[in-house]
Coordinates of C-alpha atoms in Angstrom, one line a residue:
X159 CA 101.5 78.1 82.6
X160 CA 100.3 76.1 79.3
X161 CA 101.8 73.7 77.8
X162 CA 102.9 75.0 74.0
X163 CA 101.4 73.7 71.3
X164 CA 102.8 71.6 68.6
X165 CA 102.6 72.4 65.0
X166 CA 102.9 70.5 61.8
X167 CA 104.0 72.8 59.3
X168 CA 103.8 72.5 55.7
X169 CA 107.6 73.3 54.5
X170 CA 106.2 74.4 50.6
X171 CA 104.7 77.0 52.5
X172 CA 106.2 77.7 55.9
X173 CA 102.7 77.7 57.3
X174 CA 101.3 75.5 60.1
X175 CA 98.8 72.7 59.2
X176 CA 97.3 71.5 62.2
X177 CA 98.2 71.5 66.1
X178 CA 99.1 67.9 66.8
X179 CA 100.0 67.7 70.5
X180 CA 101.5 69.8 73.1
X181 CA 105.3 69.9 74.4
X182 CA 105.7 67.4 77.4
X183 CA 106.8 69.4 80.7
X184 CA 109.4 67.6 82.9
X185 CA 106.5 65.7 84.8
X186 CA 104.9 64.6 82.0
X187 CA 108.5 62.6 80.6
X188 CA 108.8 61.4 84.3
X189 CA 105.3 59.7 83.7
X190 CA 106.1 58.5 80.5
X191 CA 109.5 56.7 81.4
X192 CA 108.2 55.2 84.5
X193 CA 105.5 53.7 82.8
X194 CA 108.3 52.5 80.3
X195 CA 110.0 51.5 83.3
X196 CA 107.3 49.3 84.1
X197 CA 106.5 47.1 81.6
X198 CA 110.5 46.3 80.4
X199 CA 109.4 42.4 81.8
X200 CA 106.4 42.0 79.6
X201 CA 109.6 42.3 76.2
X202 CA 111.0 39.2 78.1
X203 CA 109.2 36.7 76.1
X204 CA 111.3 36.9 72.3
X205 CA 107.9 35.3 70.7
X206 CA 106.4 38.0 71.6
X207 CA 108.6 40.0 70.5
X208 CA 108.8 38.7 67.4
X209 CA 105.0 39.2 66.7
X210 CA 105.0 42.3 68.0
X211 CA 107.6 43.7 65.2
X212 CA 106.1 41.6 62.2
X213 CA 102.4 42.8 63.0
X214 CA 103.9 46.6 63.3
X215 CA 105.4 46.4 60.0
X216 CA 101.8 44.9 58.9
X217 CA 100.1 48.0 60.4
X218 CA 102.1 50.4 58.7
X219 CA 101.5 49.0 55.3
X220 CA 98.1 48.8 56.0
X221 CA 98.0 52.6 57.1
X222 CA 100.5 53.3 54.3
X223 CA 98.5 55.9 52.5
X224 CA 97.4 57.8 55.3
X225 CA 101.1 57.8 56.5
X226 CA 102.7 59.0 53.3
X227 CA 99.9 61.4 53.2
X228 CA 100.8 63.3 56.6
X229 CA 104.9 62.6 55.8
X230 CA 104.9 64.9 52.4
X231 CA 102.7 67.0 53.8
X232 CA 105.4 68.0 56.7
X233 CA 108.6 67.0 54.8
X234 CA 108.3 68.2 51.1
X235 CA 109.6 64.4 50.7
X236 CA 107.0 63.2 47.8
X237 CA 105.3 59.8 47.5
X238 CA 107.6 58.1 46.1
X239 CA 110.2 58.6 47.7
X240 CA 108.3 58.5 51.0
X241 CA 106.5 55.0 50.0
X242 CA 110.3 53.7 49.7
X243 CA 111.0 54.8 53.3
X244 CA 108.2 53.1 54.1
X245 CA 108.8 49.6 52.6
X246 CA 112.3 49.9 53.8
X247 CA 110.7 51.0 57.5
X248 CA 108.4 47.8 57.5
X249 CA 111.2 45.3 55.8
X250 CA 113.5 46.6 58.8
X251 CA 111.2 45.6 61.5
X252 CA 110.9 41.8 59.8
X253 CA 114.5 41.7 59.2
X254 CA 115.2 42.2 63.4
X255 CA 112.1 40.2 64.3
X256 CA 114.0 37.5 62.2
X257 CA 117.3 38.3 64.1
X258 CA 115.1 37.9 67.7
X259 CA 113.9 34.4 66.3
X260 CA 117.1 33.0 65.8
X261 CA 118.5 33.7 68.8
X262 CA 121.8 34.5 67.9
X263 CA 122.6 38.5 69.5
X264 CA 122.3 36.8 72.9
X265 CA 125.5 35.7 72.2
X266 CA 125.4 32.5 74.5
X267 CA 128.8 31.7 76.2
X268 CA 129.0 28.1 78.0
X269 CA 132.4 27.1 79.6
X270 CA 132.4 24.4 81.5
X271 CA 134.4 23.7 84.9
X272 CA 137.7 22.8 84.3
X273 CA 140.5 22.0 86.8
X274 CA 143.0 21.2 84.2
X275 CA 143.1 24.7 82.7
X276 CA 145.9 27.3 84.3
X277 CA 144.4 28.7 86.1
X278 CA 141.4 26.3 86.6
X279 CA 138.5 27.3 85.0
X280 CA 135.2 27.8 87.1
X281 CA 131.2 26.9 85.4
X282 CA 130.6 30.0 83.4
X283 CA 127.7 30.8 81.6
X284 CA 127.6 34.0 79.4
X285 CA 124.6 36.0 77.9
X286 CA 123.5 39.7 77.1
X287 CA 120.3 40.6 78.5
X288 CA 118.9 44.2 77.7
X289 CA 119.8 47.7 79.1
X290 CA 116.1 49.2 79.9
X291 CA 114.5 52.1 78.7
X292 CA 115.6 53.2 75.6
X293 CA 115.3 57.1 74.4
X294 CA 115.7 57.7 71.0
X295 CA 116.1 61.2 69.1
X296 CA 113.9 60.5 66.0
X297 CA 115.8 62.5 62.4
X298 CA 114.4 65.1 60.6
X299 CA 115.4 63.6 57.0
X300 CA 113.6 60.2 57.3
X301 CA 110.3 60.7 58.8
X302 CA 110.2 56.7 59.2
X303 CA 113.1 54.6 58.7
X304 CA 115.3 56.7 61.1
X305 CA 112.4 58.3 62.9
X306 CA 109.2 56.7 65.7
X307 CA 109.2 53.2 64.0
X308 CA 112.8 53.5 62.5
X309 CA 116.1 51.4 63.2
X310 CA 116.8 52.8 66.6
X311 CA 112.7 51.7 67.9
X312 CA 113.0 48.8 66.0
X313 CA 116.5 47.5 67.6
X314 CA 115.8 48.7 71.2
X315 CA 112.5 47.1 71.0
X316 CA 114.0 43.3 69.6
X317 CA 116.5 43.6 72.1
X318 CA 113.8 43.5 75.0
X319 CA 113.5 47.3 75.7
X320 CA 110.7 50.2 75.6
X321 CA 111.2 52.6 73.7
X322 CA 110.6 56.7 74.6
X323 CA 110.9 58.3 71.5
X324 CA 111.9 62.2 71.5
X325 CA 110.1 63.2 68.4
X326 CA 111.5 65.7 65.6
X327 CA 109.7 68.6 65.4
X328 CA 109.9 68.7 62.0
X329 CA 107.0 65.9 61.2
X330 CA 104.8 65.8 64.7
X331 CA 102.0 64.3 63.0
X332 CA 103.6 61.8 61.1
X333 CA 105.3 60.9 64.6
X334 CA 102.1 60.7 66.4
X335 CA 100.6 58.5 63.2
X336 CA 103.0 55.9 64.0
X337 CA 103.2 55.9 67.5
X338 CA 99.6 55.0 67.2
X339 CA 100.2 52.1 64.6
X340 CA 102.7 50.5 66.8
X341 CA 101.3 50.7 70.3
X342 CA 98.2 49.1 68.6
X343 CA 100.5 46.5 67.3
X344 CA 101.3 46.1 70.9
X345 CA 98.3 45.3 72.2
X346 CA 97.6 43.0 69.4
X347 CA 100.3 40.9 70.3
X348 CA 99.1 41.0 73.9
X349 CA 102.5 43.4 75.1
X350 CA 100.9 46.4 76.8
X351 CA 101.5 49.8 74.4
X352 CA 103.7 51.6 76.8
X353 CA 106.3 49.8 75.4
X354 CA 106.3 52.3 73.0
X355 CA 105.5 56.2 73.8
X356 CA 106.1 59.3 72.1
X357 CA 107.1 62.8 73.7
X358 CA 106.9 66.4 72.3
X359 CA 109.1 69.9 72.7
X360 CA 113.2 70.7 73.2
X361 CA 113.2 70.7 76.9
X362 CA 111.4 67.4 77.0
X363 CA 114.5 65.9 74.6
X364 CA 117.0 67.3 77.7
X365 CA 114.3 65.6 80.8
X366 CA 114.8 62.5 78.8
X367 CA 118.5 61.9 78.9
X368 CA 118.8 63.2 82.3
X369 CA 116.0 60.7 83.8
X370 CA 117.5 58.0 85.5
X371 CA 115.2 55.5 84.8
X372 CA 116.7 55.9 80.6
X373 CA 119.5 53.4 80.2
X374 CA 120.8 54.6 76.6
X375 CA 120.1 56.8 74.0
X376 CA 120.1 57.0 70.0
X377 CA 120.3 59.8 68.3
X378 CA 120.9 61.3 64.6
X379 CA 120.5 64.6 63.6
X380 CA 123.1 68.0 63.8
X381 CA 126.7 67.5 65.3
X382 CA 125.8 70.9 67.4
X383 CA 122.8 68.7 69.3
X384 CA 124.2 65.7 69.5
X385 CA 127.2 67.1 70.7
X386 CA 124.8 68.8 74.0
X387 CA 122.9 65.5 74.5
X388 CA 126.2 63.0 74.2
X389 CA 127.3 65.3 77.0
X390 CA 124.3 65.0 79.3
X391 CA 124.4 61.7 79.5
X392 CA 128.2 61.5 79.9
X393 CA 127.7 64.1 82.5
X394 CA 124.3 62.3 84.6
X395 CA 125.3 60.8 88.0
X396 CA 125.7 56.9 86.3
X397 CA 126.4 57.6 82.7
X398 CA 124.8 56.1 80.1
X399 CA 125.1 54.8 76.4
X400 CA 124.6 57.6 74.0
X401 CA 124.6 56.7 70.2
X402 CA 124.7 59.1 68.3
X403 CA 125.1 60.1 64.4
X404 CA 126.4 63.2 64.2
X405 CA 127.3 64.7 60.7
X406 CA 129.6 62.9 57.2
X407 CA 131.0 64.9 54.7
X408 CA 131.4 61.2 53.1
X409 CA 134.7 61.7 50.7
X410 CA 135.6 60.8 47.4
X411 CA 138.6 60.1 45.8
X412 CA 138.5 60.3 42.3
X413 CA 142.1 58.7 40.8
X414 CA 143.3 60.1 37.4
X415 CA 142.8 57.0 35.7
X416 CA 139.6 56.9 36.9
X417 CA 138.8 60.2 35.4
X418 CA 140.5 59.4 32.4
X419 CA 138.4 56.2 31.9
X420 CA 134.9 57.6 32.4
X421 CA 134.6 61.0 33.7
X422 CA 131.1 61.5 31.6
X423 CA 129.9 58.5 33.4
X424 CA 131.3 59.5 37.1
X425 CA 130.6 63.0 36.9
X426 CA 126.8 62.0 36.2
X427 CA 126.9 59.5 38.8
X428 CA 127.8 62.4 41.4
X429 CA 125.5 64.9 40.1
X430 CA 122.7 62.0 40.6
X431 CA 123.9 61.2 44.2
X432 CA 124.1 64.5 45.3
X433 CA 121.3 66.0 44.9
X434 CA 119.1 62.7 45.8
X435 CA 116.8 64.0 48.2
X436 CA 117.3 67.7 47.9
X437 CA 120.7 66.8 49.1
X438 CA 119.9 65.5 52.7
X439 CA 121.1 61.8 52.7
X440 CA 123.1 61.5 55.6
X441 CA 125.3 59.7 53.2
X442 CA 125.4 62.8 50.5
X443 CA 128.8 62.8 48.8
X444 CA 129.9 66.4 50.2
X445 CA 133.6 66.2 49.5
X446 CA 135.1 65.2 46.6
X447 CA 138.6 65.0 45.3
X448 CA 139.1 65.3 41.4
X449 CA 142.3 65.3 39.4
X450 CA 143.6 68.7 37.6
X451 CA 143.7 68.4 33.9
X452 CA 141.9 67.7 30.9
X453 CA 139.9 64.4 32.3
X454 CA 139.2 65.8 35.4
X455 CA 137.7 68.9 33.6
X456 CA 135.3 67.1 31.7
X457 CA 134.2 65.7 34.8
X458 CA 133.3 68.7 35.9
X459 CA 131.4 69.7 32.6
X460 CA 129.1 66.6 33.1
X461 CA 129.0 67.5 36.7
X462 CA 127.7 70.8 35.6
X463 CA 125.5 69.6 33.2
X464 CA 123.6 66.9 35.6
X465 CA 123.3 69.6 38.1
X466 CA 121.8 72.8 35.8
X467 CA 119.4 70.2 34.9
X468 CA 118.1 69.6 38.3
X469 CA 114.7 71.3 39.5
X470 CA 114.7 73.0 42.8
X471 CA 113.5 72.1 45.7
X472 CA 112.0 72.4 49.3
X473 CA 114.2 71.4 51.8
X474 CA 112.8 69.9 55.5
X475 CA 112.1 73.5 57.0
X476 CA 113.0 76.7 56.7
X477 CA 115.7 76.8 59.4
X478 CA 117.5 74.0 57.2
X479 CA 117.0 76.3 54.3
X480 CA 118.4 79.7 55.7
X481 CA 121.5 77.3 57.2
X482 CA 121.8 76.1 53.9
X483 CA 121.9 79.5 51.9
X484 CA 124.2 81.2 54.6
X485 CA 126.7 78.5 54.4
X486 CA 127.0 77.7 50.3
X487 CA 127.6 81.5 50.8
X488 CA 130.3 81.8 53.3
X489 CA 132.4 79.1 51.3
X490 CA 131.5 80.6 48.1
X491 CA 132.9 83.6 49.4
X492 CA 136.6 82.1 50.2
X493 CA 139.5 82.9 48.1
X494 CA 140.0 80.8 45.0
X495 CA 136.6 79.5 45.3
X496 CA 134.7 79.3 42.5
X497 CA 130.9 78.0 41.8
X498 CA 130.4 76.4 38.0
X499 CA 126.6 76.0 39.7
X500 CA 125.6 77.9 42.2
X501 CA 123.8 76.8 44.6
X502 CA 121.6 78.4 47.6
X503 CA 118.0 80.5 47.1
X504 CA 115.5 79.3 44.3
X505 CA 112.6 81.1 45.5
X506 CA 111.0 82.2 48.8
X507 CA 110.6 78.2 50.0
X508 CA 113.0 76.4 47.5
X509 CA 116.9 76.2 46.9
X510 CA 119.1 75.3 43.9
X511 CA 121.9 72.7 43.5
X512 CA 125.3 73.5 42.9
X513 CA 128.7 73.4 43.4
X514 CA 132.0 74.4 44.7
X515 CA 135.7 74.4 43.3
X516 CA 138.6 75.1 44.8
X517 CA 142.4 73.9 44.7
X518 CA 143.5 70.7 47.0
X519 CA 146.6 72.9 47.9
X520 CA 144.1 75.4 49.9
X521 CA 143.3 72.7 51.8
X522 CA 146.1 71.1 53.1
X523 CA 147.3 73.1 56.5
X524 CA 144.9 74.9 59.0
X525 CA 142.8 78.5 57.5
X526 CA 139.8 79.4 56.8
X527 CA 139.3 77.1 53.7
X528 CA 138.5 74.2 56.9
X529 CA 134.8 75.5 56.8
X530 CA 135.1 73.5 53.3
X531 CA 135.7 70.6 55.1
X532 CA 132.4 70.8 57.4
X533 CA 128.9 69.2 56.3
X534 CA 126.6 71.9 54.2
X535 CA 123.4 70.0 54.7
X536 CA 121.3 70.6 51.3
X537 CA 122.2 69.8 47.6
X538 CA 125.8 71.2 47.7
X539 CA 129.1 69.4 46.9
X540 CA 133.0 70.9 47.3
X541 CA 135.3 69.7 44.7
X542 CA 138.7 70.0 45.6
X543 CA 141.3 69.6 42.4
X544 CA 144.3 67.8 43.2
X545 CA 147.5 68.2 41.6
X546 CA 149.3 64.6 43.0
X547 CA 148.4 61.6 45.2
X548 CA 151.0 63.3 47.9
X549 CA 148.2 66.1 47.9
X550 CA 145.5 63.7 48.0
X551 CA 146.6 62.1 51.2
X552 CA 147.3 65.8 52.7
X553 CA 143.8 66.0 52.4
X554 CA 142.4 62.9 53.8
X555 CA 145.1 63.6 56.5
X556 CA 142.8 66.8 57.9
X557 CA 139.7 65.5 57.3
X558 CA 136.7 64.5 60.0
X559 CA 135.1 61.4 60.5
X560 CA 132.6 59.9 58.3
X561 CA 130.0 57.2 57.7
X562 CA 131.5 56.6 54.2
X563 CA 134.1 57.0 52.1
X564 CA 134.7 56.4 48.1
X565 CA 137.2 55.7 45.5
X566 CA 136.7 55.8 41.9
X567 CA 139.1 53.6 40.1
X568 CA 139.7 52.3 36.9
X569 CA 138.0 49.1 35.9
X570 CA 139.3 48.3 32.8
X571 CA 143.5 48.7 33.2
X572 CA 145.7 48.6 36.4
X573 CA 145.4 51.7 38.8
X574 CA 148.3 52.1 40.1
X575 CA 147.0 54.9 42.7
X576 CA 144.2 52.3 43.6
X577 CA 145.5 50.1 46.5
X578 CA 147.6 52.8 48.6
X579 CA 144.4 55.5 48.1
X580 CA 142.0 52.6 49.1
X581 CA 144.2 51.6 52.4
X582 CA 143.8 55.3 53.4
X583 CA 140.0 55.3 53.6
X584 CA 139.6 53.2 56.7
X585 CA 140.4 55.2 59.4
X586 CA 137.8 58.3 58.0
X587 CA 135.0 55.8 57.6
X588 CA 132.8 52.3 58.7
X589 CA 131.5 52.2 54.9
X590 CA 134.4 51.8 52.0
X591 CA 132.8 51.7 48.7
X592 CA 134.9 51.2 45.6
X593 CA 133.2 52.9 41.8
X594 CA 130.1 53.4 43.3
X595 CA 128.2 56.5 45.4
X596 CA 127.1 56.0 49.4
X597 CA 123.7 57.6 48.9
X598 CA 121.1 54.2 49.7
X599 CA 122.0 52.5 52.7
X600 CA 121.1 48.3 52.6
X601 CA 119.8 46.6 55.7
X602 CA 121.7 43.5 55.9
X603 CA 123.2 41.7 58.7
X604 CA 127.2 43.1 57.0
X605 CA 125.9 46.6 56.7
X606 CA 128.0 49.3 59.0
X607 CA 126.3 52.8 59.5
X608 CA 128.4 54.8 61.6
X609 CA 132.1 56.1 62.0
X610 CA 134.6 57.8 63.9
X611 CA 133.7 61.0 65.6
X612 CA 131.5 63.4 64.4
X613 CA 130.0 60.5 62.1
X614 CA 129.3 58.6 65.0
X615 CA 129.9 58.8 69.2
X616 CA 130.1 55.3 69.2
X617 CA 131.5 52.1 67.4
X618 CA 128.1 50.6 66.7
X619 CA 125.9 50.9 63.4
X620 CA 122.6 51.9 63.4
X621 CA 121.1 50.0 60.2
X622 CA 121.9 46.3 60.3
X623 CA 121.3 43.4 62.4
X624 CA 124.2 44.1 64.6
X625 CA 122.4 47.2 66.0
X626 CA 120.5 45.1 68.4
X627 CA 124.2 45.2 70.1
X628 CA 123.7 48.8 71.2
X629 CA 120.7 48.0 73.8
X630 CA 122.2 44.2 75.3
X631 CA 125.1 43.8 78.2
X632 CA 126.5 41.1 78.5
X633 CA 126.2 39.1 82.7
X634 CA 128.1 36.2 83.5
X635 CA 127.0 33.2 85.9
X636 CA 129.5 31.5 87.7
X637 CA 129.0 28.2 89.4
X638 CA 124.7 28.9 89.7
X639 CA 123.2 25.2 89.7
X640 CA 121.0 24.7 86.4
X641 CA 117.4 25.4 87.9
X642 CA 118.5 29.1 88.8
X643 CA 120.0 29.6 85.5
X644 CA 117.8 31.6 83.1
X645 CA 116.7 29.5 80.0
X646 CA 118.9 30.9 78.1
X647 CA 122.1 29.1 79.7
X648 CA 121.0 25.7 81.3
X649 CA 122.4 22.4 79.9
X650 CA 119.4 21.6 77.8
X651 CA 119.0 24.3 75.8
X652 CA 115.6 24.6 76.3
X653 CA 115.4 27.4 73.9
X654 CA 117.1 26.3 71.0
X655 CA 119.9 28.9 71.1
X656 CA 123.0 29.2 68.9
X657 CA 125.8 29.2 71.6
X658 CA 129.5 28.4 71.8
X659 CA 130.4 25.7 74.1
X660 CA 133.8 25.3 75.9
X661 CA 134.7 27.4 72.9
X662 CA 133.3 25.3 70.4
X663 CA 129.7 25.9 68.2
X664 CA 127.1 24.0 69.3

């Protein structure tokens, strides 16, 4: 039996483009991960490492056209934006190759024997070294920052391990593009290019977290598939780490104060953030809670505006577009919900952005209203209006997890509803932002992507320098005389590390 082909489709049109590989069968992904498997040791040396990330961020730019070139052509994305994801994909790789430099995710532990302590302390020497093969589960919304040479690649590979990388069937071609780029930055930096390796098809995406050579997973993509793979590798014979992100309705709370201060300005501000990206920002503000009354209806009538004002578009296929029309419908559909926009079907490839309505109150017990309170991936926001801050926190009270979550407050007189609203946002969400909109993401070393369950399976982030943490263990040495300790711990500090000692910074 043949292997079947893979397509890259051109979402405009619906039609394919170009065969660009052929789904891996279950002998093909054993092949791959062995030979993964194989060359963890030669991601021992962090020099290397180092110059292996810096020249693949060189590469890409220097294939930049071509890439952004074979990205709008499968995602619909357009240059610009796509030559952003770039630059952010390249200044990701330099910001961890800067984190491998210093030294500091090894997280050096030195305690040294003491027989005065209760009980007596024994030598002990602490460090994390990395987990192995790494699988990760490329997105279908950003074909390179969160895709083959995207945060998940990028962190596995500074933390020591190889990379198999599941790609999205949505953009094959830009997949296989930079596969390419950074196996040839591989050999360029003298590490052989199986450290990084690319796989094809559904049923290759299952072989992958079952193999038993794979020591962790990361994922993002649908809460119904990350859901399945979470509980493969939960279910394999020795479990293993499964990061994934799975779907945010990322709240906001909009106090009456707020509204009352500048709801031109805020209700222009969601409009823009909504709709960013046709809608499919992991971080899209779904959700949002606005006063009744006269402020919070002007809101809403600048709302309206921004949105009637914004073109259609082509979402990432048409699977995501059908979803997208059939669920603005169903909710549409509810009782006492109304659409001031509506959204769903432009044309035969392209959707409109909207909105929903409905009261706070029809939210706050169990019904059928909860499908409100579920992600609608497109450019579609629910605006629930709230009649008092006891309603408001009946609402936060029922809702999921989240990467983010917002609160609108007034900047130029006390809030009163400010601080107890804001205390209530930290258990939905690992981002709190206060008069601003979650859409744009920054990679710093305080950034936190992820959240409690569906957001995230896991208490990690995946942007930031702290992602490194997801690939490392930590192993302890008790009592081992210095020449069988690895560099990394022996007296000297032959490598320069940051490291605590008898719980001090050295």
């Amino acid at each position: 039996m043949s292997a079947a082909p893979v397509w890259s489709v051109d979402p405009r049109t619906g039609n394919p483009r170009e065969q660009v590989a052929v789904e891996a069968a279950a002998e093909e992904v054993d092949r791959v991960v062995r030979a993964a498997h194989a060359v963890r040791d030669a991601l021992a040396d962090r020099t290397a490492r180092a110059a292996f990330l810096r020249t693949a961020a060189e590469l890409l730019e220097e294939s930049g056209e071509h890439i952004i070139e074979a990205a709008d052509a499968e995602t619909a994305l357009g240059p610009a934006r796509l030559t952003g994801e770039l630059a952010r994909t390249a200044a990701q790789l330099r910001s961890f190759a800067e984190v491998v430099d210093e030294g500091a995710f090894l997280d050096v532990h030195i305690d040294h024997e003491d027989g005065s302590r209760t009980p007596p302390w024994p030598d002990l020497r602490r460090c994390k070294i990395p987990l192995g093969v790494v699988a990760v589960y490329a997105a279908s919304n950003f074909p390179l920052a969160f895709s083959v040479p995207g945060g998940d690649t990028a962190s596995a590979l500074a933390a020591g391990c190889p990379v198999v990388v599941k790609a999205h069937p949505d953009h094959p071609a830009t997949s296989e593009l930079c596969a390419s780029v950074l196996r040839r930055a591989a050999a360029r930096t003298g590490l052989p290019e199986n450290v990084l390796t690319v796989v094809h098809g559904f049923d290759a995406g299952v072989e992958l977290i079952r193999h038993p050579l794979v020591s962790a997973a990361g994922f993002t993509g649908s809460v119904r598939g990350g859901r399945a793979l979470f509980d493969a590798a939960a279910a394999r014979p020795a479990p293993i780490p499964f990061h994934g992100e799975l779907g945010s309705l990322n709240p906001v709370v909009v106090t009456g104060a707020a509204a009352a201060e500048r709801a031109g300005e805020i209700g222009t501000g969601l409009g823009g953030s909504m709709t960013l990206g046709v809608g499919q920002f992991c971080t899209k503000p779904g959700f949002v809670l606005v006063p009744e009354g006269t402020a919070g209806d002007q809101l809403l009538k600048t709302l309206t505006e921004t949105v009637s004002s914004t073109g259609s578009g082509v979402l990432l296929d048409h699977r995501m577009r059908d979803a997208f029309v059939a669920g603005v419908r169903e909710r549409a559909a509810l009782p006492d919900v109304d659409a001031p926009v509506t959204p769903g079907a432009a044309g035969e490839h392209t959707v409109s952005a909207g909105f929903l309505t409905v009261p706070a109150a029809r939210l706050t017990a169990e019904g059928p209203h909860d499908a409100l309170l579920e992600e609608c991936f497109g450019p579609v926001t629910v605006i629930a209006r709230y009649a008092s801050v006891d309603e408001i926190a009946a609402v936060l009270a029922r809702l999921p997890g989240n990467l983010t979550a917002t609160l609108h407050t007034a900047t130029e007189d006390p809030d009163p509803d400010a601080a107890p609203l804001l205390a209530a946002l930290p258990p939905l969400a690992g981002r709190i932002l206060v008069n601003g909109w979650p859409t744009g993401v920054a990679v710093a070393p305080a950034q936190h992507h992820g959240g409690p369950y569906p957001a995230t399976t896991s208490t990690s982030t995946s942007v930031g320098a702290t992602a490194i943490e997801r690939w490392l263990r930590p192993v302890t040495y008790q009592n081992t005389p210095d020449a069988l300790l690895p560099p990394e711990l022996r007296e000297d500090n032959p490598l320069g590390l940051p490291r605590r000692v008898d719980g001090r910074r050295a």
